[in-house]
PDB file of C-alpha atoms (C1' of nucleotides) in Angstrom:
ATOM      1  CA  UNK A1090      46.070  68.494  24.454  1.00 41.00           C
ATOM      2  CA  UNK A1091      43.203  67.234  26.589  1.00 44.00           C
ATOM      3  CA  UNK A1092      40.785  69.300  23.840  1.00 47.00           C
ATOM      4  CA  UNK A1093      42.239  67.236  21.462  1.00 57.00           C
ATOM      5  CA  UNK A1094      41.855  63.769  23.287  1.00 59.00           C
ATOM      6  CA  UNK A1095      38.467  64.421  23.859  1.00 62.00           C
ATOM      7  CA  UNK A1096      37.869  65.070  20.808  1.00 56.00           C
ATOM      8  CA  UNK A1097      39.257  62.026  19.615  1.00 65.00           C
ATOM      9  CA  UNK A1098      37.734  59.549  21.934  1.00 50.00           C
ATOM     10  CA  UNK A1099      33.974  61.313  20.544  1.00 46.00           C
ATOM     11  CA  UNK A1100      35.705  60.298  17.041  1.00 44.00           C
ATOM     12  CA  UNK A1101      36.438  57.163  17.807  1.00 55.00           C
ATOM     13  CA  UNK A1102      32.911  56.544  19.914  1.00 48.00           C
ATOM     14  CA  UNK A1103      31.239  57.721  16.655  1.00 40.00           C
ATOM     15  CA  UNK A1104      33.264  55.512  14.362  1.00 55.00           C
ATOM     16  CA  UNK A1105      32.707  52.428  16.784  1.00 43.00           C
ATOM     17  CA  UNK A1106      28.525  53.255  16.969  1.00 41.00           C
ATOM     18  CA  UNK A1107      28.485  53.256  13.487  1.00 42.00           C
ATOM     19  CA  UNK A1108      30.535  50.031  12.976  1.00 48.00           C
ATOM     20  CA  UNK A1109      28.041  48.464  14.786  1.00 45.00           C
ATOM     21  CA  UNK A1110      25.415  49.778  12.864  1.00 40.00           C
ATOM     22  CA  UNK A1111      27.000  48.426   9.697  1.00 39.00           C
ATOM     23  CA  UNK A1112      27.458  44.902  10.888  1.00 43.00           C
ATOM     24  CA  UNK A1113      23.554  45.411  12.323  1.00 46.00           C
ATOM     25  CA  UNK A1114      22.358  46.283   9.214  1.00 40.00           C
ATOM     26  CA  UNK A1115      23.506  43.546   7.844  1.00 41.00           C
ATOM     27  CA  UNK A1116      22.535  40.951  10.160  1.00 38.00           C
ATOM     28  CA  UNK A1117      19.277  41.870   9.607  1.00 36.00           C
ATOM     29  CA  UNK A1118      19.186  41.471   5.783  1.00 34.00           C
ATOM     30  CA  UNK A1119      20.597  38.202   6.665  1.00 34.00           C
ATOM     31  CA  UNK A1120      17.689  37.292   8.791  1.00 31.00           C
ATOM     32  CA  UNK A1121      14.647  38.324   6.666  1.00 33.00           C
ATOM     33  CA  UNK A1122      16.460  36.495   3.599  1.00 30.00           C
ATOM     34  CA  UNK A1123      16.332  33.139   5.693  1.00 29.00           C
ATOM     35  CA  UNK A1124      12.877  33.613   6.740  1.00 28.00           C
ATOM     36  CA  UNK A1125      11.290  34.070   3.081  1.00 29.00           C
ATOM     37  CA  UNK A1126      13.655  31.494   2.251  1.00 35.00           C
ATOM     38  CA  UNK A1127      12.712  29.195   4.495  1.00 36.00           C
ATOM     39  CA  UNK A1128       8.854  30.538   3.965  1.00 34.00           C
ATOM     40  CA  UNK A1129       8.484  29.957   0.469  1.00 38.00           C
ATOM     41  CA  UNK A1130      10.461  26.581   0.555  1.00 42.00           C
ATOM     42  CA  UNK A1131       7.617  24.834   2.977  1.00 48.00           C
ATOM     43  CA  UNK A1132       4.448  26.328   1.800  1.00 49.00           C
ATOM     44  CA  UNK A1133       3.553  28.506  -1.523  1.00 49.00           C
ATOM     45  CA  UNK A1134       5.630  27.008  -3.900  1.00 53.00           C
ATOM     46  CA  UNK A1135       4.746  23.713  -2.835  1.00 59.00           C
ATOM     47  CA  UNK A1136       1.245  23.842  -3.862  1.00 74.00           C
ATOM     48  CA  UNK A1137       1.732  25.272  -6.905  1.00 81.00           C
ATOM     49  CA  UNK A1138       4.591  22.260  -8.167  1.00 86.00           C
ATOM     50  CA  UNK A1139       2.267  19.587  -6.697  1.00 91.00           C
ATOM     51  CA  UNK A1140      -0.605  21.266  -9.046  1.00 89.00           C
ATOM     52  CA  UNK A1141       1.639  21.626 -11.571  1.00 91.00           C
ATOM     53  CA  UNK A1142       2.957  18.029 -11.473  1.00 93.00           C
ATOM     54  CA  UNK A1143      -0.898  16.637 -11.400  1.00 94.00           C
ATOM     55  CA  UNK A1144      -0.406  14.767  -8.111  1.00 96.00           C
ATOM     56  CA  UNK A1145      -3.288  14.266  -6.116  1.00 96.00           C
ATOM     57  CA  UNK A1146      -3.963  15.046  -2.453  1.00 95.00           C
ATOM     58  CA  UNK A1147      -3.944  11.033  -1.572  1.00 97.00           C
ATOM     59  CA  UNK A1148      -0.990  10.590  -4.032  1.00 98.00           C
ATOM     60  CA  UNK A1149       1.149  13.605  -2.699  1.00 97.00           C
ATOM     61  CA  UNK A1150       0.389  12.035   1.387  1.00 97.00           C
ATOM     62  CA  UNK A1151       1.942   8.864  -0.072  1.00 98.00           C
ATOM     63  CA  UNK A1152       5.178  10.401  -1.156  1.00 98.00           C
ATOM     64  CA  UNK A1153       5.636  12.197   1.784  1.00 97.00           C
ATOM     65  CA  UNK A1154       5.241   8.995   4.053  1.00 98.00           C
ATOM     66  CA  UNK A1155       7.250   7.299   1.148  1.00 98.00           C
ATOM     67  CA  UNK A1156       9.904   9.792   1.885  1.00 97.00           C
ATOM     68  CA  UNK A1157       9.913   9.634   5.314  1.00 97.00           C
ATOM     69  CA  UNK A1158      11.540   6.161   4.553  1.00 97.00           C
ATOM     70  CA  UNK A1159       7.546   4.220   5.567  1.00 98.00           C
ATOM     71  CA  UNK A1160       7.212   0.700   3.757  1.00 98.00           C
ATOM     72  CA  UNK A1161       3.867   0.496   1.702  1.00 98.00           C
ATOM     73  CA  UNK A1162       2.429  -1.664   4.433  1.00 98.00           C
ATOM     74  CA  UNK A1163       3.169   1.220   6.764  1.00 98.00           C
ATOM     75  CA  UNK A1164       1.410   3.726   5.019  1.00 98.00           C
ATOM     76  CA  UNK A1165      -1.236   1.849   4.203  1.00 98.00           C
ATOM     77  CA  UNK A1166      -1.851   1.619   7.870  1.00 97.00           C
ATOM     78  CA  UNK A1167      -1.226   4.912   8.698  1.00 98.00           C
ATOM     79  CA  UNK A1168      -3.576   5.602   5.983  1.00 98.00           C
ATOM     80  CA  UNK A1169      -6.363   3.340   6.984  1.00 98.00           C
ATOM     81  CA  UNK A1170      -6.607   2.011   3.475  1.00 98.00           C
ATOM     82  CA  UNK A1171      -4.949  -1.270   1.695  1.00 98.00           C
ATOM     83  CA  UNK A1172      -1.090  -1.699   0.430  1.00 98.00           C
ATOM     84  CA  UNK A1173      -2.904  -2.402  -2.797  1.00 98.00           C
ATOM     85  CA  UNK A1174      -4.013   1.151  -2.934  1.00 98.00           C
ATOM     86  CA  UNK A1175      -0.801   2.581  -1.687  1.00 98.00           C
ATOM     87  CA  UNK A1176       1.047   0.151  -5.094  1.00 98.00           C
ATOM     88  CA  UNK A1177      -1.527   2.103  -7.099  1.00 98.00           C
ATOM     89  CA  UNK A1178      -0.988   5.432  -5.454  1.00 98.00           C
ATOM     90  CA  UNK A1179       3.204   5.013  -5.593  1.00 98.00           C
ATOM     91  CA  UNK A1180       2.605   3.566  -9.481  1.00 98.00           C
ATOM     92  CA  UNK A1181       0.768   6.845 -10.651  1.00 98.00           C
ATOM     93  CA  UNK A1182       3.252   9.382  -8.261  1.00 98.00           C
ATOM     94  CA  UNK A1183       6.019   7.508  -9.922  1.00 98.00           C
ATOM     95  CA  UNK A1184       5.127   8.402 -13.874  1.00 97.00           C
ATOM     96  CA  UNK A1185       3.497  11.643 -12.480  1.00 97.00           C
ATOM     97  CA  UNK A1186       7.512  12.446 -11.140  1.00 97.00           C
ATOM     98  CA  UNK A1187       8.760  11.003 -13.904  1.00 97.00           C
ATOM     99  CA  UNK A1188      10.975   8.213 -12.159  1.00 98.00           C
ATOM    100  CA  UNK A1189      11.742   4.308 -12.170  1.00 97.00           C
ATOM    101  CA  UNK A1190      12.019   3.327  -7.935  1.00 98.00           C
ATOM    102  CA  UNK A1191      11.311   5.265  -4.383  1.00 97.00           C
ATOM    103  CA  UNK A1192      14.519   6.227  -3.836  1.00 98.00           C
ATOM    104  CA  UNK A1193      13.974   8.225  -7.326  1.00 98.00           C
ATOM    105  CA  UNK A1194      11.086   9.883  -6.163  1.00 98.00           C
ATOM    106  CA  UNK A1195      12.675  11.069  -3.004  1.00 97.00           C
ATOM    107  CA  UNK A1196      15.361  12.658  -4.647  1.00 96.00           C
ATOM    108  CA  UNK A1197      13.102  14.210  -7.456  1.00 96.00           C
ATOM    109  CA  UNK A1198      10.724  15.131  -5.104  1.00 96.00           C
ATOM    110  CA  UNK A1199      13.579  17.330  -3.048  1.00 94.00           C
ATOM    111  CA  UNK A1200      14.719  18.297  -5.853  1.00 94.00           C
ATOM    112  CA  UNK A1201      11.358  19.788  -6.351  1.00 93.00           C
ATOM    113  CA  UNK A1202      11.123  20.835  -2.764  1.00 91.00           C
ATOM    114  CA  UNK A1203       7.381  20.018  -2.326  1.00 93.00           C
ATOM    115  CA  UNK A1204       8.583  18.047   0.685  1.00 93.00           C
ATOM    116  CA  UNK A1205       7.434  19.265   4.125  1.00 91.00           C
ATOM    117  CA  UNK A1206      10.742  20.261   6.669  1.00 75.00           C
ATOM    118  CA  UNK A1207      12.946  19.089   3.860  1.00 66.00           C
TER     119      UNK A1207
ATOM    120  CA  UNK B 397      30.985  78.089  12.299  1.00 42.00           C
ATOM    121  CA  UNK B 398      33.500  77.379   9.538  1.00 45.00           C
ATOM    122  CA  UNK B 399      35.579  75.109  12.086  1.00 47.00           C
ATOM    123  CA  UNK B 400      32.815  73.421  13.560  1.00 59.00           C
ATOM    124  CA  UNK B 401      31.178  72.521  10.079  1.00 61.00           C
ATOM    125  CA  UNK B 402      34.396  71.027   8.863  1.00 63.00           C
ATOM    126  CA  UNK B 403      34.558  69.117  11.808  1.00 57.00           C
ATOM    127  CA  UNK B 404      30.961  67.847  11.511  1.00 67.00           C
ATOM    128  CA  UNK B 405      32.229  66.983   8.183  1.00 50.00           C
ATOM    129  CA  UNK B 406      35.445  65.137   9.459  1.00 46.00           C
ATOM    130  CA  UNK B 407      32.880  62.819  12.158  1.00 44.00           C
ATOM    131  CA  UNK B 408      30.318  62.250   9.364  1.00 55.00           C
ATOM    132  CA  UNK B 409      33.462  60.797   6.809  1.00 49.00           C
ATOM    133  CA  UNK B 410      34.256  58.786  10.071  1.00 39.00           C
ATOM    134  CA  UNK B 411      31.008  57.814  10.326  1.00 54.00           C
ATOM    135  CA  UNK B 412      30.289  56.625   7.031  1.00 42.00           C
ATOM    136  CA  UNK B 413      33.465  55.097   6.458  1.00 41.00           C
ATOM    137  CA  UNK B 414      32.787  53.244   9.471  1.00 44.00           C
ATOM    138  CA  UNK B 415      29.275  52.114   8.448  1.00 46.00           C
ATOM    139  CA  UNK B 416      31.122  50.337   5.358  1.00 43.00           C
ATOM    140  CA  UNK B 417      33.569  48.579   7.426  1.00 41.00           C
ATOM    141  CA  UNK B 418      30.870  47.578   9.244  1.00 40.00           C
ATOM    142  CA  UNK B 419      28.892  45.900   6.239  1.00 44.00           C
ATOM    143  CA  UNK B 420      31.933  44.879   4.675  1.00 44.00           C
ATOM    144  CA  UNK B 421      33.387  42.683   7.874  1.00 41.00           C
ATOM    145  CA  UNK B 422      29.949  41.395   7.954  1.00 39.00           C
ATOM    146  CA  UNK B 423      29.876  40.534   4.311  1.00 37.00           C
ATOM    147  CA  UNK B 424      33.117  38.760   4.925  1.00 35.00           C
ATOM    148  CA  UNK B 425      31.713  36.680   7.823  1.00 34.00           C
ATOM    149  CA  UNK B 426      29.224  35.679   5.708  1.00 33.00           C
ATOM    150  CA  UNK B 427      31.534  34.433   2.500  1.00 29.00           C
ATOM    151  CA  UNK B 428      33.990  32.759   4.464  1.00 32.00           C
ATOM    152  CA  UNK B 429      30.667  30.942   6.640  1.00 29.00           C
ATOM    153  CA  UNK B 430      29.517  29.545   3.372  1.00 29.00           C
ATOM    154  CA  UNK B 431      32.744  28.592   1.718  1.00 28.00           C
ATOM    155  CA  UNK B 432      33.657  27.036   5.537  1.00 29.00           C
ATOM    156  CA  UNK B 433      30.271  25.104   5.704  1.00 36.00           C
ATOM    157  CA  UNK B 434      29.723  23.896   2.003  1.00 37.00           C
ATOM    158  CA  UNK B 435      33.537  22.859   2.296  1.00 35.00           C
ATOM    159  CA  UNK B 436      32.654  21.242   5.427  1.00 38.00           C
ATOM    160  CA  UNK B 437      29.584  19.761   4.379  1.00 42.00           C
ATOM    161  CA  UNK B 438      30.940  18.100   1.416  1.00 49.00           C
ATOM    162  CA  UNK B 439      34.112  17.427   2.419  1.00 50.00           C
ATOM    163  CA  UNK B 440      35.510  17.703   5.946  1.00 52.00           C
ATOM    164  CA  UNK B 441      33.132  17.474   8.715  1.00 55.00           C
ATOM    165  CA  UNK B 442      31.872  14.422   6.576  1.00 56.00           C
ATOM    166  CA  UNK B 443      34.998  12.851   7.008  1.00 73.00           C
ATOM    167  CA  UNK B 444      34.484  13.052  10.035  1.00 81.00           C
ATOM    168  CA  UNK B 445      31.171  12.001  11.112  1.00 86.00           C
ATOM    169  CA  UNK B 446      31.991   9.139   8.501  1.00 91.00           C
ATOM    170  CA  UNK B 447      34.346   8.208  10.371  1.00 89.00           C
ATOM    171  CA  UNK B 448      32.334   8.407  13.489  1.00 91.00           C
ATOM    172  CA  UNK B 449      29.809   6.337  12.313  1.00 94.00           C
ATOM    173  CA  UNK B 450      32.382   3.552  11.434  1.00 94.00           C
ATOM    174  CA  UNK B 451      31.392   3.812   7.627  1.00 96.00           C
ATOM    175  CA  UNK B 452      34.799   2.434   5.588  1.00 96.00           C
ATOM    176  CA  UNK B 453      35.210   4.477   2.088  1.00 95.00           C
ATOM    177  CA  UNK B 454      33.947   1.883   0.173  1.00 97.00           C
ATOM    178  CA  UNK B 455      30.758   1.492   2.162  1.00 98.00           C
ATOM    179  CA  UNK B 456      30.618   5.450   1.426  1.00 97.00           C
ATOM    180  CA  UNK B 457      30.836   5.507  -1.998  1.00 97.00           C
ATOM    181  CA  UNK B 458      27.983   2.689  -2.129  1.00 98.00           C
ATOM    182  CA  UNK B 459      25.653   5.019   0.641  1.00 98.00           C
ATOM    183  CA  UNK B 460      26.116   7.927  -1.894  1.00 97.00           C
ATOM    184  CA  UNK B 461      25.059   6.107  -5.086  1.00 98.00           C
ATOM    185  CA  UNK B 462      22.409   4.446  -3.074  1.00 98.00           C
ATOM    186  CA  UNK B 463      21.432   8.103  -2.296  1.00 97.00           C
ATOM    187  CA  UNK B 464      21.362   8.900  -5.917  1.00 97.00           C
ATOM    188  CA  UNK B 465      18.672   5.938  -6.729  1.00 97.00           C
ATOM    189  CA  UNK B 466      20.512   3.648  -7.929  1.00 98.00           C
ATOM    190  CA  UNK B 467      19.602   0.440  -7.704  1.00 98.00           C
ATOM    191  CA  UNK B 468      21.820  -2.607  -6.227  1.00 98.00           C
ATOM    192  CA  UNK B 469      23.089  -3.944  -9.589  1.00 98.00           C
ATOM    193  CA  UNK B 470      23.623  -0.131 -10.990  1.00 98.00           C
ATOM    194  CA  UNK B 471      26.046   0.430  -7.659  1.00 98.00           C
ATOM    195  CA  UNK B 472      27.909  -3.196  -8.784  1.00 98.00           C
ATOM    196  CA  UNK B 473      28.146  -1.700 -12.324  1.00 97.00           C
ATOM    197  CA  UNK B 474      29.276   1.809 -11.380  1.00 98.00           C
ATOM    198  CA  UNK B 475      32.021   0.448  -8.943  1.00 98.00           C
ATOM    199  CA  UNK B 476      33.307  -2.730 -11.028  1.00 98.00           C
ATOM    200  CA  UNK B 477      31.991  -5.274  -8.153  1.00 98.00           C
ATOM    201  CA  UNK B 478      29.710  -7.481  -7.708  1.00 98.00           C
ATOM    202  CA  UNK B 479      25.959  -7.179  -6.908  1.00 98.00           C
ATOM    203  CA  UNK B 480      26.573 -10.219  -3.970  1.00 98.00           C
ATOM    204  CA  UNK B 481      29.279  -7.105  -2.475  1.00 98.00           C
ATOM    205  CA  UNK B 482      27.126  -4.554  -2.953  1.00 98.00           C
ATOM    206  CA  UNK B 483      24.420  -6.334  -1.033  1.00 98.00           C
ATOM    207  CA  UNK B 484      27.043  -6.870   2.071  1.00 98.00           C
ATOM    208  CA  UNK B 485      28.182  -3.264   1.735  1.00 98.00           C
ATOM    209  CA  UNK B 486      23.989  -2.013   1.942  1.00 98.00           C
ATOM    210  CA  UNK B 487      23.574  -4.400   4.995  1.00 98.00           C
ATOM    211  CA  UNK B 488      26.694  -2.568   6.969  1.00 98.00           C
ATOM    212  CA  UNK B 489      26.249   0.852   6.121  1.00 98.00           C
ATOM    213  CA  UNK B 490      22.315   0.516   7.273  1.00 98.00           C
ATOM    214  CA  UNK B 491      23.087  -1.547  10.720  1.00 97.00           C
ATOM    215  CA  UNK B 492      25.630   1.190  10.639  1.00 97.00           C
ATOM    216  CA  UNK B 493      23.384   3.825   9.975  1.00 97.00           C
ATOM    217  CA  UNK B 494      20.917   2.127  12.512  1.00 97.00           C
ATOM    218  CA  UNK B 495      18.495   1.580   9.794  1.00 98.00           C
ATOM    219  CA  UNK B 496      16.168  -1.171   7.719  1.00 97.00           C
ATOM    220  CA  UNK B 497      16.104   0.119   4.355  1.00 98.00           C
ATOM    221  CA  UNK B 498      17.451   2.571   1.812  1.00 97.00           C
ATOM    222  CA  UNK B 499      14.672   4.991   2.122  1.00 98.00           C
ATOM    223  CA  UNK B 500      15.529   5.368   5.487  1.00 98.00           C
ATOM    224  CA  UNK B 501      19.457   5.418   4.934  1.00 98.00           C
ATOM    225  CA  UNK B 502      18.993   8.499   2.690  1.00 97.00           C
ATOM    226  CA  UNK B 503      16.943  10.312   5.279  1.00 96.00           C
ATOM    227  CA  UNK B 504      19.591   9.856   7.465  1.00 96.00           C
ATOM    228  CA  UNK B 505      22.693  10.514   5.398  1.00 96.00           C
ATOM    229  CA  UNK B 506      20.487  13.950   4.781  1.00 94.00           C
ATOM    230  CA  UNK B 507      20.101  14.581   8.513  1.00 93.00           C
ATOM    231  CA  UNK B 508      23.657  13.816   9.267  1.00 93.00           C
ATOM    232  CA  UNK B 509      24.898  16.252   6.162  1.00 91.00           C
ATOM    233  CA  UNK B 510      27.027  13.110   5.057  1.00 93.00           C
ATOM    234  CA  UNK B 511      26.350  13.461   1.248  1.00 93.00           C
ATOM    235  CA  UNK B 512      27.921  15.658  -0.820  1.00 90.00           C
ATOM    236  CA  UNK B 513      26.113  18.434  -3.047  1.00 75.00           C
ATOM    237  CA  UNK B 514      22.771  17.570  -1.282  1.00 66.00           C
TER     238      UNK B 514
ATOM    239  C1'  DA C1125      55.671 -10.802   9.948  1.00 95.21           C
ATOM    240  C1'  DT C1126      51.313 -10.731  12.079  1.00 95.21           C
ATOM    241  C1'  DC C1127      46.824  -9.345  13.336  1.00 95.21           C
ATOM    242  C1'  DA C1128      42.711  -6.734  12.399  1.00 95.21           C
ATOM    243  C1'  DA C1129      39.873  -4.493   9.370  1.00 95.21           C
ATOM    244  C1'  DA C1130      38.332  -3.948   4.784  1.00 95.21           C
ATOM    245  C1'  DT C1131      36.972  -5.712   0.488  1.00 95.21           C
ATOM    246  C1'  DT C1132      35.231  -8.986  -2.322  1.00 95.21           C
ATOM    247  C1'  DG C1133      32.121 -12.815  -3.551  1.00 95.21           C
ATOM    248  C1'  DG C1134      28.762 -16.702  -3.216  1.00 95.21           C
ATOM    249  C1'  DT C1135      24.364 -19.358  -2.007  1.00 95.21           C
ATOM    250  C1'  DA C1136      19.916 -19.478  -0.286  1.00 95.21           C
ATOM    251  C1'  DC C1137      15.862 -17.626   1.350  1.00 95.21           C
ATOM    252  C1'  DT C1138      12.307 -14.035   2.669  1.00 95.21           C
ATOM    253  C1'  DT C1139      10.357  -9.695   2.079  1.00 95.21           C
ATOM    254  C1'  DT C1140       9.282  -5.675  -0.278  1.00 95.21           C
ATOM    255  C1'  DC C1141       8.597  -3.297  -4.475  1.00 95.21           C
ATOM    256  C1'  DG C1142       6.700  -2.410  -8.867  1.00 95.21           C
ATOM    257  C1'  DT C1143       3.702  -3.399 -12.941  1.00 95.21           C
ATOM    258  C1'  DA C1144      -0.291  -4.947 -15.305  1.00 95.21           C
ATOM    259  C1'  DT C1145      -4.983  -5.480 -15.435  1.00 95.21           C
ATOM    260  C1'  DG C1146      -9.574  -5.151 -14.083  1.00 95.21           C
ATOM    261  C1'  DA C1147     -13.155  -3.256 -11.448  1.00 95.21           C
ATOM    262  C1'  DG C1148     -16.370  -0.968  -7.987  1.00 95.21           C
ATOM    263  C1'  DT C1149     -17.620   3.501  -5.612  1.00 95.21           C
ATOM    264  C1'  DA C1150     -18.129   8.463  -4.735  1.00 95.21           C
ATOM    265  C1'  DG C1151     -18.135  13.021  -6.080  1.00 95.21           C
ATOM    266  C1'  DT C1152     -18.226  16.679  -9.346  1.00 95.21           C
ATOM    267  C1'  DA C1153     -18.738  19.492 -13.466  1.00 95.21           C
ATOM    268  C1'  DG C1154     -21.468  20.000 -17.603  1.00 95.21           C
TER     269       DG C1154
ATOM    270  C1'  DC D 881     -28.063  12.088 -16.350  1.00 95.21           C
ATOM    271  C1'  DT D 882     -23.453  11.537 -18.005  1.00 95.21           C
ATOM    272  C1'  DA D 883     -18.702  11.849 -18.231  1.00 95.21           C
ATOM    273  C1'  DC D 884     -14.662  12.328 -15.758  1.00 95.21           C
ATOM    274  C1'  DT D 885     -11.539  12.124 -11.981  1.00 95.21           C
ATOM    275  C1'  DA D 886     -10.077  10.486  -7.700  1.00 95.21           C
ATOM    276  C1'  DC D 887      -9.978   6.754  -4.660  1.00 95.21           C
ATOM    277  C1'  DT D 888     -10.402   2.245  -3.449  1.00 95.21           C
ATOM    278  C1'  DC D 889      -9.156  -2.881  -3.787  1.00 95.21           C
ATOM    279  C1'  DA D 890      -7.716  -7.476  -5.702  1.00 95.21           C
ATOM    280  C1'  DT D 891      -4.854 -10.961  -8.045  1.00 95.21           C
ATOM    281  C1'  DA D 892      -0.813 -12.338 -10.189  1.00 95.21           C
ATOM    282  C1'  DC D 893       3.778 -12.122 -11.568  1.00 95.21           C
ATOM    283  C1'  DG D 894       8.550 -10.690 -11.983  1.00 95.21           C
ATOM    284  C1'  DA D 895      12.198  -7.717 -10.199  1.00 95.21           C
ATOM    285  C1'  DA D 896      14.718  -5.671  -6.456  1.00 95.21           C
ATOM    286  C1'  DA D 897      15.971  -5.528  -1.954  1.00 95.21           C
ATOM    287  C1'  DG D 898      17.393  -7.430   2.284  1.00 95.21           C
ATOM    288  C1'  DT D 899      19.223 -11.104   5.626  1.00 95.21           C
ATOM    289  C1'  DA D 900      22.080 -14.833   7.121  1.00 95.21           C
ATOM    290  C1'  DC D 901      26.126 -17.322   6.831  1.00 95.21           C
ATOM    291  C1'  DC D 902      30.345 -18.331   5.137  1.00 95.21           C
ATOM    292  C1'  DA D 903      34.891 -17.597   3.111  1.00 95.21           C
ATOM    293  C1'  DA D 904      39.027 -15.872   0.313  1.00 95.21           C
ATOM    294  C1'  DT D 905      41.934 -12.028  -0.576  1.00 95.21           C
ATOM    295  C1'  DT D 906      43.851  -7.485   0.266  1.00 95.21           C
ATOM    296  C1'  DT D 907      45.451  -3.846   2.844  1.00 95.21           C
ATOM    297  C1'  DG D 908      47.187  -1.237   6.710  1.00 95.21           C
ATOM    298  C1'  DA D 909      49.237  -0.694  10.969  1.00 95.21           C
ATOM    299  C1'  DT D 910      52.197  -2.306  14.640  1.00 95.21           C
TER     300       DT D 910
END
DNA sequence: ATCAAATTGGTACTTTCGTATGAGTAGTAG
DNA sequence: CTACTACTCATACGAAAGTACCAATTTGAT
């Protein structure tokens, strides 16, 4: 019987290696589908909505500072420019994005996913 | 040879079978981690951190239309109050919330994972 | 039953937001 | 040069949002 065993325990070291290798396998798919994921989320497709949408460079910085919950005062100075600018600016993203109020815009803008981090 | 290539044959089954497993316990990790977190995400682990952050139901509800972009009298409309309530409910869930104005109650809510669909 | 928390509502006031309108400047494509 | 777009800024006005304070009612737990 000691054959036998041995031959068993190879059997069962096989099956066990290639267990592994299954749940490996997989795990990796997993990763690489988060990463392009995550890839295309923050970068390409971005530009291509914003384009799309007709936003502007200055009126796209707006609506990320809008969305990062900033008053207009507060991104006009973080802008260096006047909260008359920024109304203009917010006006013109507002129609571009199709929506009434900021907290629209936000959630359109998510939506969209042409938000940075997200 | 015969005996040895019918063994080969026996380890390779093994093998392969055992690859499969592999995938498929994987797969299953993976199904149940989704159902687990959306189900968490929208349901239990926001009761809790709700609950953690001292937010009553009704000041909930109010935090996820707020989220939505409604706007104060919208909220009174959709819940059968008044706007005067809605305007106390706001004020809580932001000093709650550790925040100064809606914008920056959504981010949050978004951070903590405390609205549903998202 | 009692006490605490939750819910509801109001008044009054300040701040922020949003729109409308007009206009000057800079850069760019034709 | 001209036309067009983007960017800037201002004033004025109305609408929403937000704060402060107070108070009545309801609900839940002990």
């Amino acid at each position: 019987m000691q054959g036998n065993s041995s031959l068993e325990f190879i059997i069962a070291t096989i099956a066990i290696i290639f267990l592994f290798i299954g749940i490996y396998i997989n795990k990796q798919k997993e990763t690489s589908k988060k990463v392009t994921e995550s890839t295309i989320a923050n970068e390409k497709v971005n530009y291509t909505k914003i384009e799309a949408l007709g936003l502007s460079k200055r009126e796209y910085e707006v609506l990320c500072k809008l969305a990062q919950g900033h008053t207009n005062k507060e991104i006009a100075s973080l802008l260096f420019i006047s909260e008359s600018t920024i109304k203009t600016h917010v006006s013109k993203v507002y129609s571009k994005l199709d929506v009434k109020r900021r907290t629209q815009a936000i959630q359109k803008a998510k939506e969209l996913e042409i938000l940075p981090i997200s």
